[in-house]
Coordinates of C-alpha atoms in Angstrom, one line a residue:
Chain A
X1 CA -3.8 -29.1 -23.8
X2 CA -4.4 -26.0 -21.8
X3 CA -7.7 -26.3 -19.9
X4 CA -7.9 -23.0 -18.1
X5 CA -6.7 -19.6 -19.2
X6 CA -4.1 -18.1 -16.9
X7 CA -6.4 -15.5 -15.3
X8 CA -9.1 -18.0 -14.5
X9 CA -6.5 -20.3 -13.0
X10 CA -5.0 -17.5 -11.0
X11 CA -8.4 -16.8 -9.4
X12 CA -8.9 -20.5 -8.6
X13 CA -5.5 -20.5 -7.0
X14 CA -6.2 -17.5 -4.8
X15 CA -7.2 -18.5 -1.2
X16 CA -9.0 -15.2 -0.6
X17 CA -10.9 -15.6 -3.9
X18 CA -12.2 -19.0 -2.8
X19 CA -13.2 -17.6 0.6
X20 CA -15.1 -14.8 -1.0
X21 CA -17.0 -17.1 -3.3
X22 CA -17.8 -19.7 -0.7
X23 CA -18.4 -17.6 2.3
X24 CA -18.2 -13.8 1.6
X25 CA -17.8 -11.4 4.5
X26 CA -17.7 -7.6 4.5
X27 CA -14.0 -7.2 3.9
X28 CA -13.8 -9.8 1.1
X29 CA -16.9 -8.3 -0.6
X30 CA -15.3 -4.9 -0.5
X31 CA -12.0 -6.2 -1.8
X32 CA -13.4 -8.2 -4.7
X33 CA -15.9 -5.6 -5.7
X34 CA -13.2 -3.0 -5.9
X35 CA -11.0 -5.5 -7.8
X36 CA -13.7 -6.0 -10.4
X37 CA -14.1 -2.3 -10.9
X38 CA -10.4 -1.9 -11.3
X39 CA -10.1 -4.8 -13.7
X40 CA -13.2 -4.8 -16.0
X41 CA -11.1 -6.5 -18.7
X42 CA -10.9 -9.6 -16.5
X43 CA -14.6 -9.9 -15.8
X44 CA -15.1 -12.9 -18.1
X45 CA -12.3 -14.9 -16.4
X46 CA -13.5 -13.9 -13.0
X47 CA -17.0 -15.2 -13.7
X48 CA -15.6 -18.4 -15.1
X49 CA -13.6 -18.9 -11.9
X50 CA -16.7 -18.2 -9.8
X51 CA -18.6 -20.7 -11.9
X52 CA -16.1 -23.4 -11.3
X53 CA -15.9 -22.8 -7.6
X54 CA -19.7 -22.6 -7.1
X55 CA -20.6 -25.6 -9.1
X56 CA -18.1 -27.7 -7.3
X57 CA -19.1 -26.3 -3.9
X58 CA -22.8 -27.1 -4.4
X59 CA -21.9 -30.6 -5.4
X60 CA -21.1 -31.3 -1.8
X61 CA -24.3 -29.8 -0.3
X62 CA -25.6 -33.3 0.5
X63 CA -25.6 -33.2 4.2
X64 CA -25.8 -36.0 6.7
X65 CA -29.1 -36.4 8.7
X66 CA -29.0 -33.7 11.4
X67 CA -29.7 -36.2 14.1
X68 CA -26.2 -37.6 13.8
X69 CA -24.7 -34.2 14.6
X70 CA -27.2 -33.7 17.5
X71 CA -26.3 -37.2 18.9
X72 CA -22.7 -36.3 18.8
X73 CA -23.2 -33.0 20.5
X74 CA -25.2 -34.7 23.3
X75 CA -22.6 -37.4 23.7
X76 CA -19.7 -35.1 23.9
X77 CA -21.5 -32.8 26.4
X78 CA -22.4 -35.8 28.5
X79 CA -18.9 -37.2 28.6
X80 CA -17.4 -33.9 29.5
X81 CA -20.0 -33.0 32.1
X82 CA -20.0 -36.3 33.8
X83 CA -16.2 -36.2 34.0
X84 CA -16.2 -39.8 32.8
X85 CA -13.8 -39.1 30.1
X86 CA -11.5 -42.0 30.6
X87 CA -11.9 -44.6 29.3
X88 CA -13.9 -43.3 26.4
X89 CA -17.6 -44.2 26.9
X90 CA -18.7 -46.9 24.6
X91 CA -21.9 -45.0 24.0
X92 CA -22.5 -46.0 20.4
X93 CA -20.6 -49.3 20.5
X94 CA -22.7 -52.4 20.0
X95 CA -19.7 -54.6 20.0
X96 CA -16.1 -54.5 21.3
X97 CA -13.3 -54.2 18.9
X98 CA -12.7 -57.7 17.7
X99 CA -9.1 -57.7 16.4
X100 CA -7.2 -55.2 18.3
X101 CA -3.9 -56.7 17.4
X102 CA -4.6 -56.9 13.8
X103 CA -5.7 -53.3 13.8
X104 CA -2.5 -52.3 15.6
X105 CA -0.4 -54.2 13.1
X106 CA -2.1 -52.5 10.2
X107 CA -1.7 -49.2 11.8
X108 CA 2.0 -49.7 12.3
X109 CA 2.4 -50.8 8.7
X110 CA 0.5 -47.7 7.5
X111 CA 2.5 -45.4 9.7
X112 CA 5.8 -46.9 8.6
X113 CA 5.2 -46.4 4.9
X114 CA 5.8 -42.6 5.0
X115 CA 8.8 -43.2 7.1
X116 CA 10.2 -45.6 4.6
X117 CA 9.6 -43.1 1.9
X118 CA 11.5 -40.5 3.9
X119 CA 14.3 -42.9 4.4
X120 CA 14.6 -43.5 0.7
X121 CA 14.6 -39.8 0.0
X122 CA 17.2 -39.2 2.6
X123 CA 19.5 -41.7 0.9
X124 CA 19.3 -39.9 -2.3
X125 CA 20.2 -36.7 -0.5
X126 CA 23.5 -36.9 1.3
X127 CA 23.1 -33.5 2.9
X128 CA 19.8 -34.5 4.6
X129 CA 19.3 -33.5 8.2
X130 CA 16.9 -35.0 10.8
X131 CA 14.7 -32.0 10.0
X132 CA 13.9 -33.6 6.7
X133 CA 11.8 -36.2 8.4
X134 CA 9.6 -33.6 9.9
X135 CA 6.7 -32.2 7.8
X136 CA 7.2 -28.8 6.3
X137 CA 6.7 -25.9 8.6
X138 CA 5.9 -22.9 6.4
X139 CA 6.6 -19.5 7.7
X140 CA 5.7 -16.2 6.2
X141 CA 7.9 -13.1 6.7
X142 CA 6.6 -9.7 5.7
X143 CA 8.3 -6.4 5.7
X144 CA 5.9 -3.9 7.2
X145 CA 8.5 -1.2 7.7
X146 CA 9.1 1.7 5.3
X147 CA 12.8 0.5 4.8
X148 CA 14.3 -2.6 3.2
X149 CA 14.6 -5.4 5.6
X150 CA 16.8 -8.5 5.4
X151 CA 15.4 -11.9 6.0
X152 CA 18.0 -14.6 6.7
X153 CA 17.4 -18.1 5.6
X154 CA 18.8 -21.1 7.4
X155 CA 20.9 -22.2 4.4
X156 CA 22.9 -18.9 4.5
X157 CA 20.9 -17.1 1.8
X158 CA 19.7 -13.6 2.4
X159 CA 16.6 -11.9 1.0
X160 CA 16.3 -8.1 1.2
X161 CA 12.5 -7.4 1.2
X162 CA 11.2 -4.1 -0.1
X163 CA 8.4 -2.4 1.8
X164 CA 5.3 -4.6 1.9
X165 CA 7.0 -7.6 0.3
X166 CA 6.7 -11.0 1.9
X167 CA 8.2 -14.4 1.5
X168 CA 6.8 -17.7 2.5
X169 CA 9.0 -20.8 2.8
X170 CA 9.6 -23.9 4.8
X171 CA 11.5 -22.7 7.9
X172 CA 14.5 -25.0 7.4
X173 CA 14.3 -25.2 3.6
X174 CA 14.9 -28.9 4.2
X175 CA 13.4 -30.3 1.0
X176 CA 15.4 -31.3 -2.0
X177 CA 14.6 -27.9 -3.5
X178 CA 14.8 -24.6 -1.6
X179 CA 11.5 -23.1 -2.5
X180 CA 10.4 -19.5 -1.7
X181 CA 7.2 -17.9 -2.6
X182 CA 7.5 -14.2 -3.0
X183 CA 5.0 -11.3 -3.1
X184 CA 6.4 -7.9 -3.9
X185 CA 9.9 -6.7 -4.6
X186 CA 13.0 -8.4 -3.3
X187 CA 16.8 -8.9 -3.7
X188 CA 18.1 -12.4 -3.3
X189 CA 21.7 -13.3 -2.3
X190 CA 21.6 -17.1 -2.6
X191 CA 24.1 -19.4 -0.8
X192 CA 25.7 -21.8 -3.2
X193 CA 24.4 -25.4 -2.9
X194 CA 24.3 -27.2 -6.2
X195 CA 22.5 -30.2 -4.7
X196 CA 19.6 -28.0 -3.6
X197 CA 18.4 -25.7 -6.3
X198 CA 16.9 -22.5 -5.0
X199 CA 13.5 -21.6 -6.6
X200 CA 11.5 -18.4 -6.2
X201 CA 7.9 -18.4 -7.3
X202 CA 6.3 -15.0 -7.8
X203 CA 3.2 -14.1 -9.8
X204 CA 3.3 -16.5 -12.6
X205 CA 7.1 -16.8 -12.7
X206 CA 9.5 -19.4 -11.4
X207 CA 13.1 -18.4 -11.0
X208 CA 15.7 -21.2 -10.5
X209 CA 19.1 -20.5 -9.1
X210 CA 22.2 -22.3 -8.0
X211 CA 24.0 -19.6 -6.1
X212 CA 23.9 -16.0 -7.2
X213 CA 22.3 -12.6 -6.5
X214 CA 19.4 -11.1 -8.3
X215 CA 16.3 -9.0 -7.7
X216 CA 12.7 -9.2 -8.6
X217 CA 10.5 -6.2 -8.9
X218 CA 7.4 -5.0 -10.7
X219 CA 7.8 -2.1 -13.0
X220 CA 5.3 0.7 -13.7
X221 CA 3.7 -1.2 -16.6
X222 CA 3.0 -4.1 -14.3
X223 CA 5.7 -6.3 -15.8
X224 CA 7.8 -8.5 -13.5
X225 CA 11.5 -7.7 -13.9
X226 CA 14.2 -10.1 -12.9
X227 CA 17.7 -8.4 -12.7
X228 CA 20.8 -10.6 -12.2
X229 CA 23.7 -9.0 -10.3
X230 CA 26.0 -12.0 -10.2
X231 CA 25.9 -15.6 -11.5
X232 CA 23.0 -16.7 -13.6
X233 CA 19.4 -17.8 -13.2
X234 CA 16.8 -19.6 -15.2
X235 CA 13.3 -18.0 -15.5
X236 CA 10.2 -19.7 -16.7
X237 CA 6.5 -19.3 -16.6
X238 CA 4.9 -21.6 -14.0
X239 CA 2.5 -22.9 -16.7
X240 CA 5.3 -23.7 -19.1
X241 CA 8.2 -25.0 -17.1
X242 CA 9.7 -26.7 -20.2
X243 CA 10.9 -23.5 -21.7
X244 CA 13.1 -21.3 -19.6
X245 CA 15.3 -18.3 -20.2
X246 CA 18.8 -18.1 -18.8
X247 CA 19.6 -14.6 -17.5
X248 CA 23.3 -13.9 -16.8
X249 CA 25.0 -11.2 -14.7
X250 CA 24.1 -7.6 -15.5
X251 CA 21.2 -8.6 -17.6
X252 CA 17.5 -8.5 -16.9
X253 CA 14.4 -10.2 -18.1
X254 CA 11.0 -8.6 -18.1
X255 CA 7.8 -10.6 -18.1
X256 CA 4.4 -9.2 -19.2
X257 CA 1.7 -11.2 -17.4
X258 CA -0.9 -9.9 -19.8
X259 CA 0.8 -11.3 -22.9
X260 CA 2.9 -13.9 -21.1
X261 CA 5.8 -12.6 -23.2
X262 CA 9.4 -12.2 -22.1
X263 CA 11.8 -9.4 -23.1
X264 CA 15.5 -9.6 -22.4
X265 CA 17.6 -6.5 -21.9
X266 CA 20.8 -5.2 -20.5
X267 CA 20.5 -4.1 -16.8
X268 CA 20.6 -0.3 -16.4
X269 CA 24.2 0.6 -15.6
X270 CA 24.9 1.6 -12.1
X271 CA 22.0 -0.3 -10.8
X272 CA 23.3 -1.4 -7.4
X273 CA 21.9 -4.2 -5.3
X274 CA 20.6 -3.1 -1.9
X275 CA 23.3 -2.7 0.7
X276 CA 21.4 -4.1 3.7
X277 CA 22.3 -7.6 2.6
X278 CA 26.0 -7.1 3.5
X279 CA 25.4 -5.7 6.9
X280 CA 25.8 -8.7 9.2
X281 CA 27.0 -6.8 12.2
X282 CA 24.5 -8.5 14.4
X283 CA 26.4 -11.7 14.0
X284 CA 29.6 -10.4 15.6
X285 CA 29.7 -11.4 19.2
X286 CA 32.1 -10.3 21.9
X287 CA 31.7 -12.1 25.2
X288 CA 28.1 -12.5 24.6
X289 CA 25.8 -14.8 26.5
X290 CA 24.7 -17.7 24.3
X291 CA 21.1 -17.3 25.4
X292 CA 21.3 -13.9 23.8
X293 CA 22.8 -15.3 20.7
X294 CA 20.1 -17.9 20.5
X295 CA 17.5 -15.2 20.8
X296 CA 19.1 -13.2 17.9
X297 CA 19.3 -16.4 15.7
X298 CA 15.7 -17.2 16.6
X299 CA 14.6 -13.8 15.5
X300 CA 16.8 -13.7 12.4
X301 CA 15.7 -17.0 11.0
X302 CA 12.1 -17.1 12.2
X303 CA 12.8 -20.3 14.0
X304 CA 12.1 -21.3 17.6
X305 CA 15.2 -22.3 19.6
X306 CA 14.7 -24.0 22.9
X307 CA 17.6 -23.4 25.3
X308 CA 17.3 -23.5 29.1
X309 CA 17.9 -20.0 30.4
X310 CA 19.1 -21.3 33.8
X311 CA 21.5 -24.0 32.4
X312 CA 23.2 -21.7 29.9
X313 CA 23.0 -18.5 32.0
X314 CA 26.8 -18.4 32.5
X315 CA 27.9 -19.5 29.0
X316 CA 29.4 -16.7 27.0
X317 CA 31.4 -16.7 23.7
X318 CA 33.3 -14.4 21.4
X319 CA 32.9 -15.2 17.7
X320 CA 32.0 -14.0 14.3
X321 CA 29.2 -15.9 12.6
X322 CA 28.9 -14.0 9.4
X323 CA 28.7 -16.4 6.5
X324 CA 27.7 -19.7 8.0
X325 CA 24.3 -21.4 7.5
X326 CA 22.2 -21.7 10.6
X327 CA 23.3 -25.2 11.2
X328 CA 26.9 -24.3 11.0
X329 CA 26.3 -21.4 13.4
X330 CA 24.7 -23.8 15.8
X331 CA 27.6 -26.3 15.5
X332 CA 30.1 -23.5 16.3
X333 CA 28.2 -22.3 19.3
X334 CA 27.6 -25.8 20.6
X335 CA 31.2 -26.8 20.2
X336 CA 32.2 -23.7 22.2
X337 CA 30.0 -24.4 25.1
X338 CA 30.2 -28.2 24.9
X339 CA 26.5 -28.6 24.2
X340 CA 24.6 -30.3 21.4
X341 CA 21.6 -29.4 19.3
X342 CA 18.8 -31.3 17.7
X343 CA 16.3 -30.2 15.1
X344 CA 12.8 -31.6 15.7
X345 CA 9.5 -30.7 14.1
X346 CA 10.9 -27.4 12.7
X347 CA 12.4 -26.3 16.1
X348 CA 15.8 -26.4 17.5
X349 CA 16.6 -27.9 20.9
X350 CA 19.8 -27.2 22.7
X351 CA 21.0 -29.5 25.4
X352 CA 24.1 -29.3 27.6
X353 CA 25.5 -28.5 31.0
X354 CA 26.0 -25.2 32.8
X355 CA 29.3 -23.4 32.1
X356 CA 31.7 -22.5 34.9
Chain B
X1 CA -17.9 -22.2 4.4
X2 CA -18.3 -25.2 6.6
X3 CA -16.8 -24.8 10.0
X4 CA -15.5 -21.3 9.6
X5 CA -15.6 -19.5 12.9
X6 CA -17.6 -16.6 11.5
X7 CA -18.9 -15.4 14.8
X8 CA -15.6 -15.7 16.5
X9 CA -12.9 -13.6 15.0
X10 CA -10.0 -14.6 17.1
X11 CA -9.6 -18.3 17.0
X12 CA -6.4 -18.1 18.9
X13 CA -8.3 -16.5 21.8
X14 CA -11.0 -19.1 21.7
X15 CA -8.4 -21.9 21.7
X16 CA -6.6 -20.3 24.7
X17 CA -9.8 -20.1 26.6
X18 CA -10.5 -23.8 25.9
X19 CA -7.0 -24.7 26.9
X20 CA -7.5 -23.0 30.3
X21 CA -10.5 -25.2 30.9
X22 CA -13.3 -23.0 29.8
X23 CA -16.2 -25.3 29.0
X24 CA -18.3 -22.8 27.0
X25 CA -15.3 -22.2 24.7
X26 CA -15.0 -26.0 24.3
X27 CA -18.7 -26.3 23.5
X28 CA -18.4 -23.6 20.9
X29 CA -15.6 -25.4 19.3
X30 CA -17.3 -28.8 19.0
X31 CA -20.6 -27.3 18.0
X32 CA -18.9 -25.4 15.2
X33 CA -16.8 -28.3 13.9
X34 CA -18.7 -31.6 14.5
X35 CA -20.7 -31.1 11.2
X36 CA -17.8 -30.4 8.9
X37 CA -15.8 -33.2 10.5
X38 CA -18.7 -35.6 9.9
X39 CA -18.9 -34.5 6.3
X40 CA -15.2 -35.1 5.8
X41 CA -15.1 -38.3 7.9
X42 CA -17.9 -40.0 6.0
X43 CA -15.7 -39.9 2.9
X44 CA -13.3 -42.2 4.8
X45 CA -15.6 -44.2 7.0
X46 CA -19.1 -45.1 5.7
X47 CA -20.0 -46.7 9.0
X48 CA -21.8 -43.9 10.7
X49 CA -21.8 -45.4 14.2
X50 CA -18.1 -46.0 13.9
X51 CA -17.5 -42.5 12.6
X52 CA -19.5 -41.0 15.5
X53 CA -17.3 -43.0 17.9
X54 CA -14.1 -41.7 16.3
X55 CA -15.2 -38.0 16.4
X56 CA -16.5 -38.4 19.9
X57 CA -13.1 -39.8 21.0
X58 CA -11.4 -37.0 19.2
X59 CA -13.2 -34.3 21.2
X60 CA -12.9 -36.2 24.5
X61 CA -9.2 -36.7 23.9
X62 CA -8.9 -33.1 23.1
X63 CA -10.7 -32.1 26.3
X64 CA -8.5 -34.4 28.3
X65 CA -5.3 -33.1 26.8
X66 CA -6.3 -29.4 26.8
X67 CA -3.5 -28.3 29.0
X68 CA -0.8 -29.8 26.8
X69 CA -2.1 -29.3 23.2
X70 CA -0.3 -26.8 21.1
X71 CA -1.5 -23.2 20.5
X72 CA -3.2 -22.7 17.2
X73 CA -5.0 -20.0 15.3
X74 CA -6.4 -22.5 12.8
X75 CA -8.7 -24.7 14.8
X76 CA -10.4 -26.2 11.8
X77 CA -7.1 -27.4 10.3
X78 CA -6.0 -28.8 13.7
X79 CA -9.2 -30.8 14.0
X80 CA -9.2 -32.1 10.4
X81 CA -5.7 -33.2 10.9
X82 CA -6.5 -35.0 14.1
X83 CA -9.5 -36.7 12.5
X84 CA -7.6 -37.8 9.5
X85 CA -4.9 -39.2 11.7
X86 CA -7.4 -41.2 13.7
X87 CA -9.2 -42.5 10.6
X88 CA -6.0 -43.6 9.0
X89 CA -4.8 -45.2 12.2
X90 CA -8.1 -47.1 12.3
X91 CA -7.4 -48.2 8.7
X92 CA -9.9 -46.1 6.8
X93 CA -9.0 -44.3 3.6
X94 CA -10.6 -41.7 1.5
X95 CA -13.3 -43.4 -0.6
X96 CA -14.2 -42.8 -4.2
X97 CA -17.7 -41.5 -4.5
X98 CA -18.5 -44.1 -7.2
X99 CA -19.4 -46.9 -4.7
X100 CA -22.0 -47.5 -2.1
X101 CA -21.4 -44.2 -0.3
X102 CA -22.2 -42.3 -3.4
X103 CA -25.5 -44.2 -3.7
X104 CA -26.3 -43.5 -0.1
X105 CA -25.5 -39.8 -0.4
X106 CA -27.5 -39.7 -3.7
X107 CA -30.6 -41.0 -2.0
X108 CA -30.2 -38.4 0.7
X109 CA -29.9 -35.8 -1.9
X110 CA -32.9 -37.0 -3.8
X111 CA -34.9 -37.1 -0.6
X112 CA -34.6 -33.3 -0.7
X113 CA -31.6 -31.3 0.3
X114 CA -32.2 -27.7 0.4
X115 CA -31.1 -25.8 -2.6
X116 CA -29.8 -22.3 -2.2
X117 CA -31.7 -19.5 -3.7
X118 CA -28.9 -19.1 -6.1
X119 CA -29.3 -22.7 -7.4
X120 CA -32.9 -22.0 -8.1
X121 CA -32.0 -18.8 -9.8
X122 CA -29.5 -20.5 -12.1
X123 CA -32.1 -22.8 -13.4
X124 CA -34.2 -25.1 -11.3
X125 CA -34.7 -27.5 -14.1
X126 CA -31.2 -27.7 -15.3
X127 CA -29.4 -27.8 -12.0
X128 CA -30.5 -31.4 -11.4
X129 CA -29.0 -32.7 -14.5
X130 CA -26.0 -30.5 -14.2
X131 CA -25.3 -31.8 -10.7
X132 CA -25.6 -35.4 -12.1
X133 CA -23.1 -34.7 -14.9
X134 CA -20.7 -33.0 -12.5
X135 CA -21.0 -35.8 -10.0
X136 CA -20.2 -38.4 -12.7
X137 CA -17.2 -36.4 -13.7
X138 CA -16.0 -36.2 -10.1
X139 CA -16.5 -39.9 -9.6
X140 CA -14.0 -40.6 -12.4
X141 CA -11.2 -38.8 -10.4
X142 CA -8.6 -40.6 -8.3
X143 CA -9.1 -40.6 -4.5
X144 CA -6.6 -37.8 -3.9
X145 CA -8.1 -35.7 -6.7
X146 CA -11.6 -36.1 -5.1
X147 CA -10.2 -35.3 -1.7
X148 CA -8.6 -32.1 -2.9
X149 CA -11.7 -31.0 -4.8
X150 CA -13.7 -31.4 -1.6
X151 CA -11.1 -29.7 0.7
X152 CA -10.6 -26.8 -1.7
X153 CA -14.1 -26.1 -3.1
X154 CA -16.4 -27.4 -0.4
X155 CA -14.4 -26.7 2.8
X156 CA -12.6 -23.8 1.3
X157 CA -9.2 -24.7 2.8
X158 CA -6.2 -22.6 1.7
X159 CA -3.6 -24.3 -0.5
X160 CA -1.1 -24.2 2.5
X161 CA -3.7 -26.0 4.7
X162 CA -4.3 -28.6 2.0
X163 CA -0.5 -29.2 1.7
X164 CA -0.4 -29.8 5.4
X165 CA -3.5 -32.0 5.6
X166 CA -2.7 -34.1 2.5
X167 CA 1.0 -34.2 3.4
X168 CA 2.3 -32.8 0.1
X169 CA 4.4 -29.9 -1.0
X170 CA 2.8 -26.6 -1.6
X171 CA 3.6 -26.6 -5.3
X172 CA 2.2 -30.1 -5.7
X173 CA -1.2 -28.9 -4.3
X174 CA -1.5 -26.6 -7.3
X175 CA -0.6 -29.4 -9.7
X176 CA -3.0 -31.8 -8.2
X177 CA -5.7 -29.2 -8.3
X178 CA -5.0 -28.4 -11.9
X179 CA -5.0 -32.0 -13.0
X180 CA -8.3 -32.7 -11.1
X181 CA -10.1 -29.7 -12.7
X182 CA -8.7 -30.5 -16.1
X183 CA -10.0 -34.1 -15.8
X184 CA -13.4 -32.9 -14.8
X185 CA -13.5 -30.6 -17.7
X186 CA -12.3 -33.2 -20.1
X187 CA -15.1 -35.6 -19.0
X188 CA -17.7 -32.9 -19.2
X189 CA -16.6 -31.9 -22.7
X190 CA -16.8 -35.5 -23.9
X191 CA -20.6 -35.4 -23.6
X192 CA -22.2 -33.1 -26.1
X193 CA -25.0 -32.1 -23.8
X194 CA -22.7 -31.2 -21.0
X195 CA -20.5 -29.2 -23.3
X196 CA -23.5 -27.2 -24.4
X197 CA -24.5 -26.6 -20.9
X198 CA -21.0 -25.4 -20.1
X199 CA -21.0 -22.9 -22.9
X200 CA -24.4 -21.5 -22.1
X201 CA -23.9 -21.1 -18.4
X202 CA -20.2 -20.6 -17.9
X203 CA -20.6 -23.1 -15.2
X204 CA -17.3 -24.8 -15.9
X205 CA -15.1 -23.3 -18.4

């Protein structure tokens, strides 16, 4: 059973919409008032969404007695001012903790549960890396420039972003599925990895790929158009994931958000994918300092790489790192300078000895 | 929305100031966030004295480790995560509102919480019974469903923040949100009176 219509649900999903309803400021007021004027046909759905958010928001207006808050303010101020911040002042404590060991044991058990879960997941997934144990670090990359810009993903995939387009994804795409949230127009060249399906979410669409190249854009009528240049992809509405359409090379599928209808067609002949994706010249290095290479990789993939400038100052290498995934690139560099790398909490750490 | 730094546009700057040992910046941080942290924490730990202890510790720990804590431009998320970690470590879990806590909060509410002008405008007479019906529907949800409803619609957290805070995937946030709202709606629709209210006021379509 469908409980919300698509438009209402879209509003409820929109972070800026929620902010506007709960705590409007000048800019959000301006934005949503303009939005309502531009979309009078969606007024009903918008009001429904406002109703849902407001009635639930008000449900929590039961506040705690204000003296609790004041007590806490006073206690924190006192602790900080007096400088007696260690050990924590037992200001409110009427009794000492009675079972510290039991509490500790319980805490260890609790903490180890998610670890066990990760361990299980890692078993199912032979390509798992240590990064998988870290929580997801989402990064957003936006193309503010007037030209197409290529965003490189750590798995070796490339995304050419049109002007104003942005993608949001976990920085190492370490989960079982490589998921990318897209706003705007983009061309995808996806690295093959059958064990880790690549999914693009945009508007109301989900596009699933195994390794191919395709583009997503919005046409003049407001329809989302998925054009496949090589390989094939499956497209479905995010509300109806059971029914998907397979689009093969040189075909395109257009989706009308208003009617939620799909139309399949042949791609216009001569429609060429953007060229920027094949320009990898920044990955050709000749007698280049590794610290410089790390800086380029860091910028390319949007990932922090920690490498000591002093230690690696004299390490230089000559290599082409055109097609490898980020991890393979790191392996090659590290092998060359006899260093090692570790991925921890979404960041890369390089350790090693100075070169002669 | 609770704990939003309305008066301070650049949270990153405030945080940097605090990190450099600026006491007024620190004061501003805890004055802004103690209330929403209490509101969130009470859902985990009904013992108010214990909760005060935990939040007190949280801020003192924060002050002591100011030079080493990470940079952030989302102070609220940072503090909520720290509190949740401390609560779980102390063996507290998010509580359903059906139990003792709910009764306690209910008495508080009956004792007279301020209604916004808008509430009154909607319908002073109806809003009481509407709130009851909605409260009952919420109490039928699972713990995680209740938690996400609070984080999303009361605290106004973004889906990405919720994914981080509740340790789930971004896409799952959307699914959990949808299932929670659907369940509330189903419950509401099962009572004739509530269903009529819904239709009339577009309060929960």
